[in-house]
Every structure is written in C-alpha cells, then in structure tokens.
Amino acid sequence: MLYTDSMSSRQNGESKVRVFILSSESLFDLGLESLLRQEPALEVVGHEADLDRALVRISVLSPDVIVVNSAEASCRPTAAMLRLMNGTPGTKIIKLNLQDNTVCMYREEQREVEVVSDLARFICQMLDR
Amino acid sequence: MSEPVRILLADDHVLFRTGVATVLASRPDLEVVGEARDGLEAIALARETMPDIILMDIAMPRCSGLEATRRIKHEMPYVKVVIITVSDNEEDVFEAIKCGAQGYLIKDLKTRRLFDVIEGVVKGEAFLSGVIAAKILQEFQQPAEGAVRRSEAIEPLTGREIEVLGLVVEGRANREIASALVISESTVKNHLRNILGKLHLRNRIQAAVYAVREGLVAASQQK
C-alpha cells in the first residue's frame, strides 16, 4: 500500500477522492485499477470502456477525477478527449498512456510518474489546490 | 500443487510494470520474482533470480529489451522471453525472434490472453499478437506486384550477393558456387549469411523462394 503526506489530510476526516476510470479492459487497465484501489486516499467509483456510456455514468456518479488511458502519448487532446472534457465541465481529467510515464493533466500542468505513488499524489494535488 | 511459474518483469513504464505485477500476483500459480526498469537491470535480475519467463519491453533506457533478450538467451537459453511492447514494427518483431524471444505481444492485450501465453510458453509454445501475426502473414502472402515496395523496405543486396543467390536458385552447393565465381567456400558462406540477414530469412530454401518471387534471379541472369 502506498501512502504520501499529501494524502494524509484526506485520511483525517476528509472524504476519499472519487475516481472514475475510462479505458478498455486490457491488462494495463486492470493493473491500473488494482493500483488505484490500493490507495487509501482514493475510491474507484466506476470503470467504463465506452465513451458514451462513460459520459452517462459520470453524470450520475459525479467523480472528482477521471483517469483515462490512451494509446497516444501526446497531451494534445483528441476528438474523444475533447468530447469528454466538454461533457464533464469542472471535473479534473488525467490521461495516461502505454508508451511512456508522461501524465497529461487536463486543465493542469503536465507531469511524469517516477514511482507509482506519484499518480495518487498528482490526483490529490489537483483537488487540493 | 506444482511450483509457481517464476516471472521477471522488465519495463521502464512504472504504472504498466507495477500494474502487471499486481495482476499476476492475483494468481497463485504465478510468482513475480523481480521488476527491472531497463535492460541492464533485467540481465542482472535474470542472473540473480533465474526466472522461468521474462516479460520484456523493447524501448528502455541504458539497454533495450532486444539487446537484453539477446544477452540473456545467450547466457541462459532456458529462460523464456516474451516481448510486451507498444511497437508493431516488423523489424522489431523479426529482431526479437532472432534474439530468441518466444513471444511478441502488443501491450493492449487482455489479461486472459497474457495468462494463456504464459501457460503456453512454459510448455514450449510460441506466441505472436494477432495483429503482428496478421502483418507477417500478409507480408509473406503479398503478390509479386508488392515486391518493389518490400524490396525497398529491406537492405538491398550487392551485385555479388545477387549472383550467389542466382546460383542458390539453380540448386548449386556452396563448393560449386565457389568454383563458379572463383572465390573461396567460406566467402560463399559469408555472402549467404549476409543475404539471409538482409532478407530476414532463415535458410537458403527461403532465400531461393524469395529470389524467384521477387524476380532477383531474372535480374541476375540478364547481367
């Protein structure tokens, strides 16, 4: 289990960060979900592979953060990403990719994961600002 | 209960490597014995842990997965290596196979597929991702009109190599080729090795088939 200082406040009284995963159900996606579920500060509230279905579920679940896995390493938003951004105004979005450790944080600065706990830290930092 | 399959993961993608380790840990018949962040770490950990299978990425810092595979297979041929990468580049596939990899998978594979591959590789089977297998089959099934495009994709043969290939097509033995071209038999062997390497082929039969299909024999005879 991974734990960082930035998450401690959320452990002490604050509710968990509610995360929705938008990605296929590939090996990487299931591994990612397992990793996020191990994080004490996070709660995975849903996982969807289809964008249309995801938009419906996101409107119901109102997650704090949407984690997206994409084949593209570039942070330049694709048409699908723009649809997701337009369909979820105000919700923070983090995009991962299979090619490298770059994390695209939409509406935020771009970052790079060096250790697994970085991802949870980035998610919490996005919301703590 | 039989011993678990011991697996070493080699990938500089932190979330992929750790996520896969978590998924594999859910199976009692599999054991992750180590995680490497680059090819050099993979070699060192392979020596240290003696895994049954290494799941190896290609693009890694310091030492690529292909180079690590080559060195590991040379040193520890009993270790099975399965490449897991984002690259569907045919050159990477051929190179991986030449390096001794038992499998070549694209990273967006399903979890069930990875489990099947691990079970199969332990039994001595070899695996290619569906998309890779399709590309290779397509490459070998291409009609003659595709020859020019394919010829451009490979390193061109020298005039001498084409002459050697023409004699191979005629069914000449190395000694006969040496005599016909007034060169030594070892020089013929070197030419053949270069030809097979450039064409990504395994033996002179495949080379002969390739030469006929691509019209290289006719070119040789016109000289």
CSV table of C-alpha atoms in Angstrom, one decimal, chain A residues 68-124:
chain,number,residue,atom,x,y,z
A,68,VAL,CA,-8.2,8.0,-19.0
A,69,ASN,CA,-5.8,5.5,-20.6
A,70,SER,CA,-4.9,6.3,-24.2
A,71,ALA,CA,-2.7,4.8,-26.9
A,72,GLU,CA,-1.5,8.3,-27.7
A,73,ALA,CA,1.5,9.7,-25.7
A,74,SER,CA,0.8,13.2,-26.9
A,75,CYS,CA,-1.1,15.5,-24.5
A,76,ARG,CA,-2.8,17.2,-27.4
A,77,PRO,CA,-6.5,16.3,-26.8
A,78,THR,CA,-8.1,14.0,-29.3
A,79,ALA,CA,-11.7,14.4,-30.5
A,80,ALA,CA,-12.7,11.9,-27.9
A,81,MET,CA,-10.9,13.7,-25.2
A,82,LEU,CA,-12.5,17.0,-26.2
A,83,ARG,CA,-15.9,15.3,-26.0
A,84,LEU,CA,-15.1,14.1,-22.6
A,85,MET,CA,-13.8,17.5,-21.4
A,86,ASN,CA,-16.9,19.2,-22.8
A,87,GLY,CA,-19.2,16.6,-21.3
A,88,THR,CA,-17.7,16.9,-17.8
A,89,PRO,CA,-17.1,20.6,-17.1
A,90,GLY,CA,-15.1,21.3,-14.0
A,91,THR,CA,-14.1,17.7,-13.5
A,92,LYS,CA,-10.4,17.1,-13.4
A,93,ILE,CA,-9.0,14.6,-16.0
A,94,ILE,CA,-5.8,12.7,-16.0
A,95,LYS,CA,-4.6,10.9,-19.1
A,96,LEU,CA,-2.1,8.1,-19.0
A,97,ASN,CA,-0.6,6.2,-22.0
A,98,LEU,CA,1.1,2.9,-22.7
A,99,GLN,CA,4.2,4.4,-24.3
A,100,ASP,CA,5.9,6.4,-21.5
A,101,ASN,CA,5.5,7.7,-18.0
A,102,THR,CA,4.0,11.0,-19.0
A,103,VAL,CA,0.8,12.0,-17.3
A,104,CYS,CA,-1.3,14.6,-19.1
A,105,MET,CA,-3.3,16.6,-16.6
A,106,TYR,CA,-6.0,18.5,-18.4
A,107,ARG,CA,-6.6,22.0,-17.1
A,108,GLU,CA,-3.3,21.5,-15.1
A,109,GLU,CA,0.4,21.3,-15.8
A,110,GLN,CA,1.9,18.1,-17.3
A,111,ARG,CA,3.8,15.7,-15.1
A,112,GLU,CA,5.7,12.5,-15.2
A,113,VAL,CA,5.3,9.4,-13.0
A,114,GLU,CA,8.6,8.2,-11.5
A,115,VAL,CA,7.1,5.9,-8.8
A,116,VAL,CA,3.6,4.5,-8.5
A,117,SER,CA,2.6,6.8,-5.6
A,118,ASP,CA,3.2,9.8,-7.9
A,119,LEU,CA,-0.1,9.1,-9.6
A,120,ALA,CA,-2.2,9.2,-6.4
A,121,ARG,CA,-0.2,12.3,-5.3
A,122,PHE,CA,-1.0,14.1,-8.6
A,123,ILE,CA,-4.6,13.2,-8.3
A,124,CYS,CA,-4.8,14.6,-4.7
